[in-house]
C-alpha positions as CSV (number, residue, x, y, z in Angstrom):
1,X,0.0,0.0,0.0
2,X,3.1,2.4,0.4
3,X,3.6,2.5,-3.4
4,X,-0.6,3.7,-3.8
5,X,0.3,6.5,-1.2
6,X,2.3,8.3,-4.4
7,X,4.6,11.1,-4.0
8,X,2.0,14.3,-4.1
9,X,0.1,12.7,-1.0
10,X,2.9,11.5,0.6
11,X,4.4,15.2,0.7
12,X,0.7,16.7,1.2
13,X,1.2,14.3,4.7
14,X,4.5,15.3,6.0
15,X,2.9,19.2,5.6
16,X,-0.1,18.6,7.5
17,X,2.2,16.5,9.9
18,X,3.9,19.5,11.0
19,X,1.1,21.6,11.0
20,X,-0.8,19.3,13.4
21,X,2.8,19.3,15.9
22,X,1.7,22.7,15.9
23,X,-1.8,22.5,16.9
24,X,-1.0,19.9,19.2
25,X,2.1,22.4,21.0
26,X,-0.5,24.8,21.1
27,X,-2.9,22.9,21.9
28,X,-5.7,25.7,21.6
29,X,-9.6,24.4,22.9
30,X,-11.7,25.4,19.9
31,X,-14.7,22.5,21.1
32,X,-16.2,21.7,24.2
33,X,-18.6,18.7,24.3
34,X,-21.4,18.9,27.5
35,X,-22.6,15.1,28.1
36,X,-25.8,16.9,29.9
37,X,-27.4,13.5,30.6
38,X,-27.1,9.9,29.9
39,X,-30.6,9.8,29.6
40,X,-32.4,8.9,26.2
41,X,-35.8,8.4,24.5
42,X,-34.7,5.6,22.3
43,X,-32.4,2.5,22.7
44,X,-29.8,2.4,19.5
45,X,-27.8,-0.8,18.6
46,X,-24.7,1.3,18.3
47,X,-25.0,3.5,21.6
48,X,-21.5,3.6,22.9
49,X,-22.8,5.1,26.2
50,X,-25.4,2.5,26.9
51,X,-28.0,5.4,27.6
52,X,-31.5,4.7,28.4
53,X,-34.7,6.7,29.6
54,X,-33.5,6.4,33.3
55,X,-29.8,6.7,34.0
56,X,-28.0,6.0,37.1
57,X,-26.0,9.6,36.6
58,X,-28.3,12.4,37.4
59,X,-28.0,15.0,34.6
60,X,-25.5,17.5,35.5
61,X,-26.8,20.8,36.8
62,X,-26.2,23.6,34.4
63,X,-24.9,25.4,37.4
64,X,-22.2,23.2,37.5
65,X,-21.3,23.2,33.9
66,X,-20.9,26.9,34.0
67,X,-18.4,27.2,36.3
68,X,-16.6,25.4,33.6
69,X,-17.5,27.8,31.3
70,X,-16.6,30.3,33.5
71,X,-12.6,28.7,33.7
72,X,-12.9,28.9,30.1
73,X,-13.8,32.5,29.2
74,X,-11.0,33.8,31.8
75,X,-8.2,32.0,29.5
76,X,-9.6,32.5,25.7
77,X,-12.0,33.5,23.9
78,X,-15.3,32.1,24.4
79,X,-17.0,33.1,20.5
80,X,-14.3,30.9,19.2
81,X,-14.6,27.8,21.7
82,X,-17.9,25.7,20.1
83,X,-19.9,24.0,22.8
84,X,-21.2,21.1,21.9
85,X,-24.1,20.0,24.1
86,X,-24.5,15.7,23.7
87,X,-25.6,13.0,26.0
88,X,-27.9,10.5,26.0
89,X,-30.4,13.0,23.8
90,X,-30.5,16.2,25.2
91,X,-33.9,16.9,24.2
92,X,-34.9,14.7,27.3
93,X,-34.0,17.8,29.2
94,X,-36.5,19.9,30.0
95,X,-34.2,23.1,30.8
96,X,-32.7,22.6,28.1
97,X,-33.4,25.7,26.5
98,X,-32.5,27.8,29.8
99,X,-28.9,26.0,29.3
100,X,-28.4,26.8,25.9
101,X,-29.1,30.4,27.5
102,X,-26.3,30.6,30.1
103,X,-24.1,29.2,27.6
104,X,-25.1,31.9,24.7
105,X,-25.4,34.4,27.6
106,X,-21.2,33.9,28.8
107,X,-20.3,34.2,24.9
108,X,-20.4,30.9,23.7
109,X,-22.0,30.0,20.6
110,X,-23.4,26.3,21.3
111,X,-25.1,23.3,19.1
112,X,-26.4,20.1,20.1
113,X,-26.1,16.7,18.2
114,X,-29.8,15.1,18.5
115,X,-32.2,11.5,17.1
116,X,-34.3,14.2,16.4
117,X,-37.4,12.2,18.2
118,X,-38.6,15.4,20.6
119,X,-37.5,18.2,18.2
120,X,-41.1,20.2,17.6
121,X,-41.8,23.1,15.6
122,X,-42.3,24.9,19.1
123,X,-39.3,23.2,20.7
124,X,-36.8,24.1,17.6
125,X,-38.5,27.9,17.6
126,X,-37.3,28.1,21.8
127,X,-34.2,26.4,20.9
128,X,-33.4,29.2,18.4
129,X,-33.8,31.3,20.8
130,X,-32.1,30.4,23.3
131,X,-28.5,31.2,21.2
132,X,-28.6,27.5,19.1
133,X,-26.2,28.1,16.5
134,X,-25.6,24.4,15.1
135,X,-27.0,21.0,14.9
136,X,-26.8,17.5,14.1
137,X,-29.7,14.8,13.8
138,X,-29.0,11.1,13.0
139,X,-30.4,8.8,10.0
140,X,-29.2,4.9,9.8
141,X,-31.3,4.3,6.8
142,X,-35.0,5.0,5.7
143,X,-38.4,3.7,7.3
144,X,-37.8,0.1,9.0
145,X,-34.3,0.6,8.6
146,X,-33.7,3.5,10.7
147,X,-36.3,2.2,13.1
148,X,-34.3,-1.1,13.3
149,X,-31.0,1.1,14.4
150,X,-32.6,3.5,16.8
151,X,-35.2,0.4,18.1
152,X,-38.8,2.3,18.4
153,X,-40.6,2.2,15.5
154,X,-41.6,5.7,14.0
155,X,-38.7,7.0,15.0
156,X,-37.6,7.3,11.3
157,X,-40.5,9.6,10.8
158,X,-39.8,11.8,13.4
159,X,-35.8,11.9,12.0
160,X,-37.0,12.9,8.6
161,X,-39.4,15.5,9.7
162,X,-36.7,16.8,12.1
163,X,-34.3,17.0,9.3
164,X,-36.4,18.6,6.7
165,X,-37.9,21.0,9.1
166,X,-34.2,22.0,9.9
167,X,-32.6,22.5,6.2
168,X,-36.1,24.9,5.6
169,X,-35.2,27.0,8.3
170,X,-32.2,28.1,7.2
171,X,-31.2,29.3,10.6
172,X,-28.3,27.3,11.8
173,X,-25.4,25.2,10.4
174,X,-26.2,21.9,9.7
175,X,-25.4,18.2,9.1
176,X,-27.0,14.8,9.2
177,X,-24.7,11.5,10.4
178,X,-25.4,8.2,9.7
179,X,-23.8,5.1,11.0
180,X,-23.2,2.8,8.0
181,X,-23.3,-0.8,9.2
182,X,-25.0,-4.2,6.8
183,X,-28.0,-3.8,6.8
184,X,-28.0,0.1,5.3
185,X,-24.7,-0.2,3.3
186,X,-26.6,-1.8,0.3
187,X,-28.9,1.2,0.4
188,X,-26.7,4.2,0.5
189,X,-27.4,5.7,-2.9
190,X,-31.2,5.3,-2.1
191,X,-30.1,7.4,1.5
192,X,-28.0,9.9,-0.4
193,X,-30.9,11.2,-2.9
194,X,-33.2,11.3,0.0
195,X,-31.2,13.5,1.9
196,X,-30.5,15.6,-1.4
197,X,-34.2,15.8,-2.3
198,X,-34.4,17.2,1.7
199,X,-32.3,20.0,0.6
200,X,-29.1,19.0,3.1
201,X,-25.9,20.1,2.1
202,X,-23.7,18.0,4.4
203,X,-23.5,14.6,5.0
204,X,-21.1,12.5,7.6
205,X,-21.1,9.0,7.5
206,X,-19.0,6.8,10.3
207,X,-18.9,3.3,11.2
208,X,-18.9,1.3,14.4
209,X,-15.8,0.7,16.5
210,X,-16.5,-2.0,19.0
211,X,-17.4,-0.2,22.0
212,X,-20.8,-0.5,24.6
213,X,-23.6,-2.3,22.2
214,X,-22.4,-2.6,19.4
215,X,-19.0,-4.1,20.3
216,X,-20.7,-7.8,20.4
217,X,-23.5,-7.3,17.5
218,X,-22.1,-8.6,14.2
219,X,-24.6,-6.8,12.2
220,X,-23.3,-3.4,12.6
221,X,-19.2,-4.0,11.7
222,X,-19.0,-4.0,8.1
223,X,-16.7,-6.4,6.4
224,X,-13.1,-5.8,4.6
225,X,-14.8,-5.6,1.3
226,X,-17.5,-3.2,2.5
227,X,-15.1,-0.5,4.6
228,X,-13.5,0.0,1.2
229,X,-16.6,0.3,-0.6
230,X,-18.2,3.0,1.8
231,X,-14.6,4.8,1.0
232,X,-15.6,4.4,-3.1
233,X,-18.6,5.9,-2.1
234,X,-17.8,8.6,-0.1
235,X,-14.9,9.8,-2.5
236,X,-17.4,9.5,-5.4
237,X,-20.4,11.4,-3.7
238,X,-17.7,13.9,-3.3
239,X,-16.6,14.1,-6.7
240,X,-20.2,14.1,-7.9
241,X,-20.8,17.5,-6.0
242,X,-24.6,17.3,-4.9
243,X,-23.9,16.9,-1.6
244,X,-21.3,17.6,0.6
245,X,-20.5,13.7,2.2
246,X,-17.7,12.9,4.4
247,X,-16.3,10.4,6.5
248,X,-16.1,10.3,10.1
249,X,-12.5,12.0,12.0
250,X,-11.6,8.3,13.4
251,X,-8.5,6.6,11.7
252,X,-6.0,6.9,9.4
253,X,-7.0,6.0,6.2
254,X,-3.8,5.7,3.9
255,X,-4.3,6.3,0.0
256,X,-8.0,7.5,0.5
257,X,-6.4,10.6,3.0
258,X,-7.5,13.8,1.2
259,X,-10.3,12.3,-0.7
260,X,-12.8,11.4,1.6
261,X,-13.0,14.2,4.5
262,X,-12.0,17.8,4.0
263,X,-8.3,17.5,6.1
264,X,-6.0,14.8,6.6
265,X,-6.6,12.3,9.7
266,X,-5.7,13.8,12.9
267,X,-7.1,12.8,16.6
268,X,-8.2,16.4,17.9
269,X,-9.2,14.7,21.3
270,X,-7.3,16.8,23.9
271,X,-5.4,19.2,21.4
272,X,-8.4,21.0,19.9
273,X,-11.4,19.2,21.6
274,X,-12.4,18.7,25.4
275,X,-15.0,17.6,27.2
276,X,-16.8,17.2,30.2
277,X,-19.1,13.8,31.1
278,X,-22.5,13.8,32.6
279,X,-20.9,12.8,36.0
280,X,-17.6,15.6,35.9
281,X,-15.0,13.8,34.4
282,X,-12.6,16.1,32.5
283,X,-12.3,14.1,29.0
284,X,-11.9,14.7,25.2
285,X,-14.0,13.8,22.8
286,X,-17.5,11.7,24.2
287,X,-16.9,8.5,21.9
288,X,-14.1,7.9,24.2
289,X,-15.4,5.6,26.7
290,X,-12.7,4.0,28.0
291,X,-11.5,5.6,31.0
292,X,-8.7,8.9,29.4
293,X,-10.4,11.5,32.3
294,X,-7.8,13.9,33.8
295,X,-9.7,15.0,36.0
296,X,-13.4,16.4,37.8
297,X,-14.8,19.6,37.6
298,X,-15.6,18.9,41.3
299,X,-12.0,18.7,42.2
300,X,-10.2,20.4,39.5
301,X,-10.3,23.8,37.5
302,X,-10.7,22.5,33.9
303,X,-8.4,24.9,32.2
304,X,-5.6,23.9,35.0
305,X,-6.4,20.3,33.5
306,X,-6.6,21.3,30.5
307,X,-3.5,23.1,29.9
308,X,-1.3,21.1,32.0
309,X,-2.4,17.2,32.1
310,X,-3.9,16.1,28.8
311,X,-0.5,14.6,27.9
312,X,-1.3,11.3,27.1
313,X,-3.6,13.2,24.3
314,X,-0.8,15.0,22.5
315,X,2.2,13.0,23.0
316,X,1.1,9.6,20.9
317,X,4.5,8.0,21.8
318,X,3.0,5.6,24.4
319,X,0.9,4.0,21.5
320,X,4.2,3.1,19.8
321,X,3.9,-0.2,20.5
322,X,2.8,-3.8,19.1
323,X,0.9,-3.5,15.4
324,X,1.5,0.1,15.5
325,X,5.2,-0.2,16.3
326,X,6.0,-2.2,13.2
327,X,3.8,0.1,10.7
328,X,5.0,2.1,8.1
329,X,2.6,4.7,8.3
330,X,2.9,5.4,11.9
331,X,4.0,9.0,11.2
332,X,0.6,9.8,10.0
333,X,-1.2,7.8,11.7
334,X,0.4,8.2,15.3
335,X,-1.7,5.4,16.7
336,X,-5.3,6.0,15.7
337,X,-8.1,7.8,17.5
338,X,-7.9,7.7,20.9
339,X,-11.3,6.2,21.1
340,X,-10.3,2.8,19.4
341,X,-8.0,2.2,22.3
342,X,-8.8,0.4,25.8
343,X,-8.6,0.7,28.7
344,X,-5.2,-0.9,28.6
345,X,-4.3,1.4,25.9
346,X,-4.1,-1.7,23.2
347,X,-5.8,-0.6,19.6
348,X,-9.5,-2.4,19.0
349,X,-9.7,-1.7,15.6
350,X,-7.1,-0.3,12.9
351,X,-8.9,1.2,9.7
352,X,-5.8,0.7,7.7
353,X,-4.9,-3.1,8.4
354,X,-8.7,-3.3,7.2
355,X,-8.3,-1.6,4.1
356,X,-4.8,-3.9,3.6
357,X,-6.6,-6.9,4.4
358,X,-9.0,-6.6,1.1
359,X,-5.8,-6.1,-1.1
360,X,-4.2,-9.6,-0.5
């Protein structure tokens, strides 16, 4: 596979390599996830968190979250930190639109990633505004499909009026995600025109790593054969132009860096992107659920954290070992995403090896 890499790409690498030594020595918070609540009105196949309508963490108060904010705004800028507000489904919180207040209210702009199953006319109107400057709603397929991911049937319904009623608006920036796994893969065209004929303009399409449910379902890990066909498909969606389609930041992807996402593969957890989790823990990125925390907002100030214990984040050199030791492309790839690693800090899943293994 070194050969396919060719020389342009292979240079256009080592560039955004130094770039990204950069970021990560500056290491400058431009994203904030919120995990406001593990609780959630549906319950997906893929959920990494294992959420369900009654959690066992209370939903943090927003009091508590904006002391964080707080730490934040007396170290940068808050207009150019994004606060992401996740779960669970935040719609399942009632304040939610006083939170998305406080946050616009302290200079934040903040969006929400959503199934889309509570978002109402009148609930999108107070959401609006409340300061919601972005959102994401999910689709894994159309009718039973969907309803077969997300595991209540009419959900899909309630998706695709979401997501229409969204794009007519106009108001906010937006994207739908789906979660390509077997049973929707043979469908994608079918998905793509529908979410053209919606009027969407951007399109992100991941696959499951083998984490909370879907680690032991066999139904939603996509073979050799089919990882490299969703990477066709991507990289022709793109070229075709009607919609903007992209794959997910996880993984280094070797000859198919540059062609299917807008940048080339770099893990942003804990050099651009922090978070905080519905019970305090200072983390990265939410799909990282092994345990990474460096910290609690109820012990610790998260910039302190921030600025001066996220190494394990930006210095990849302790995932220099096994497969990853051995591997050509370890410049680039420096290891993966953080969340395809355990708790033991060994690699689950390598999107490269896969895309070797359907060359021999």
């Amino acid at each position: 596979m070194a050969e396919k890499l060719g020389l342009r790409r292979r240079l256009a690498l080592d560039i955004a390599g130094k770039l990204y030594d950069n970021l990560r020595e500056r290491h400058q918070l431009m994203q904030l996830f919120w995990e406001c609540t593990l609780r959630c009105n549906l319950s997906c196949r893929h959920c990494g968190s294992d959420c369900k309508a009654t959690a066992a963490c209370k939903d943090m108060p927003i009091e508590d979250f904006a002391r964080v904010l707080d730490s934040v705004a007396a170290a940068t800028d808050p207009h150019k930190v994004m606060v992401n507000v996740t779960g669970g489904e935040p719609l399942m919180r009632t304040d939610l639109e006083r939170c998305g207040r406080i946050i616009y209210e302290k200079g934040f702009p903040w969006g929400m990633v959503t199934n889309g199953l509570a978002l109402t006319p009148e609930r999108y109107k107070r959401l609006l505004q409340s300061g919601l400057r972005a959102m994401t709603i999910s689709l894994d397929g159309i009718g039973e499909d969907h309803d077969w991911m997300r595991g209540r049937k009419g959900s899909y319904e309630r998706a695709i009026a979401a997501i229409r009623m969204v794009v007519e608006s106009g108001e906010i920036e937006f994207d739908v995600v789906t979660c390509v796994n077997r049973r929707n893969y043979p469908k994608l065209n079918e998905i793509k025109e529908l979410l053209i004929s919606t009027g969407l303009k951007e399109w992100r399409l991941f696959t499951v790593f083998p984490m909370g449910r879907g680690a032991e379902d066999p139904d939603l890990q996509l073979s050799g054969e089919q990882f490299r066909g969703l990477m066709e498909f991507i990289k022709a969606t793109r070229k075709e132009g009607r919609i903007k389609a992209a794959y997910g930041c996880e993984g280094f992807l070797g000859h198919y860096e540059g062609d299917v996402r807008d940048h080339f593969f770099l893990c942003n957890a804990g050099i651009s992107v922090g978070g905080v989790l519905c019970d305090g823990s200072i983390s990265a990125c939410t799909s990282i659920r092994a345990d990474y925390h460096q910290g609690n907002i109820y012990k610790d100030d998260f910039m302190e954290v921030w600025n001066n214990r996220f190494q394990p984040y930006r210095d990849h050199s302790w995932m220099y070992r096994d497969d990853c030791a051995e591997c050509r492309f370890w410049k680039y790839c420096q290891g993966s995403g953080m969340h395809l690693r355990d708790g033991d800090g060994k690699l689950i899943l390598c999107h490269l090896k896969r895309l070797e293994e359907t060359e021999k």
